[in-house]
Amino acid sequence: ATTMPFLRGSFNIPTPANSEAVLQALTKAVAATTGKPEAYVMIQLNFGQVMSLGGSSEPTAFLELNSIGKIDPTLNKGHSATITAVITKELGIGGSACSSTSPTSRTPTGAGTATRCEAPQGTANKDPL
């Protein structure tokens, strides 16, 4: 089980020049949305992945957030919107080009369901699931 917030992101874009800024922005966002100190947050970003979303190989992201006590269906939309706002600002990948998952205690295996990322507040997904 993950005791600290852990965000794993996979992207089909090359490693950007601002990857350190992306790590720092995501660390702050995950700490803020989970209410945990930045010192406990771990981020893993995997760029250059061969992947598609909806059959398209346009820039896309898959995000997975784990954190004991801070992941449940009522909180996940807020987590997704917070993290997607950073991905949109720093990498230009919006909610409609992003999929996310978070494990929930309601499934026997702890596996979550994959959904489109929540659009940052003030924007809309072009094709939400």
JSON list of N, CA and C in Angstrom, two decimals, residues 2 9 22 33 66 70 103 114 124 128:
[
{"chain": "A", "resi": 2, "resn": "THR", "atom": "N", "xyz": [0.39, 2.27, -0.64]},
{"chain": "A", "resi": 2, "resn": "THR", "atom": "CA", "xyz": [1.12, 3.53, -0.72]},
{"chain": "A", "resi": 2, "resn": "THR", "atom": "C", "xyz": [0.70, 4.43, 0.42]},
{"chain": "A", "resi": 9, "resn": "GLY", "atom": "N", "xyz": [2.68, 9.36, -14.22]},
{"chain": "A", "resi": 9, "resn": "GLY", "atom": "CA", "xyz": [2.14, 9.86, -15.48]},
{"chain": "A", "resi": 9, "resn": "GLY", "atom": "C", "xyz": [2.89, 9.27, -16.65]},
{"chain": "A", "resi": 22, "resn": "VAL", "atom": "N", "xyz": [7.73, 20.89, -14.48]},
{"chain": "A", "resi": 22, "resn": "VAL", "atom": "CA", "xyz": [6.53, 20.03, -14.46]},
{"chain": "A", "resi": 22, "resn": "VAL", "atom": "C", "xyz": [6.52, 19.22, -13.16]},
{"chain": "A", "resi": 33, "resn": "THR", "atom": "N", "xyz": [-3.97, 18.98, -3.28]},
{"chain": "A", "resi": 33, "resn": "THR", "atom": "CA", "xyz": [-5.23, 18.27, -3.44]},
{"chain": "A", "resi": 33, "resn": "THR", "atom": "C", "xyz": [-5.41, 17.14, -2.43]},
{"chain": "A", "resi": 66, "resn": "ASN", "atom": "N", "xyz": [-2.15, 7.50, -6.28]},
{"chain": "A", "resi": 66, "resn": "ASN", "atom": "CA", "xyz": [-2.36, 6.64, -5.12]},
{"chain": "A", "resi": 66, "resn": "ASN", "atom": "C", "xyz": [-2.04, 7.43, -3.87]},
{"chain": "A", "resi": 70, "resn": "LYS", "atom": "N", "xyz": [-6.90, 9.34, 1.02]},
{"chain": "A", "resi": 70, "resn": "LYS", "atom": "CA", "xyz": [-7.23, 10.54, 0.25]},
{"chain": "A", "resi": 70, "resn": "LYS", "atom": "C", "xyz": [-7.80, 10.22, -1.12]},
{"chain": "A", "resi": 103, "resn": "PRO", "atom": "N", "xyz": [-7.01, 4.01, -7.43]},
{"chain": "A", "resi": 103, "resn": "PRO", "atom": "CA", "xyz": [-7.59, 2.84, -6.79]},
{"chain": "A", "resi": 103, "resn": "PRO", "atom": "C", "xyz": [-8.64, 3.27, -5.77]},
{"chain": "A", "resi": 114, "resn": "ALA", "atom": "N", "xyz": [-10.65, 3.49, -15.06]},
{"chain": "A", "resi": 114, "resn": "ALA", "atom": "CA", "xyz": [-10.05, 4.57, -15.85]},
{"chain": "A", "resi": 114, "resn": "ALA", "atom": "C", "xyz": [-11.15, 5.48, -16.39]},
{"chain": "A", "resi": 124, "resn": "ALA", "atom": "N", "xyz": [-13.89, 22.89, -20.52]},
{"chain": "A", "resi": 124, "resn": "ALA", "atom": "CA", "xyz": [-14.76, 21.71, -20.67]},
{"chain": "A", "resi": 124, "resn": "ALA", "atom": "C", "xyz": [-14.05, 20.66, -21.50]},
{"chain": "A", "resi": 128, "resn": "PRO", "atom": "N", "xyz": [-16.16, 14.09, -22.76]},
{"chain": "A", "resi": 128, "resn": "PRO", "atom": "CA", "xyz": [-16.04, 13.42, -21.48]},
{"chain": "A", "resi": 128, "resn": "PRO", "atom": "C", "xyz": [-16.71, 12.06, -21.49]}
]
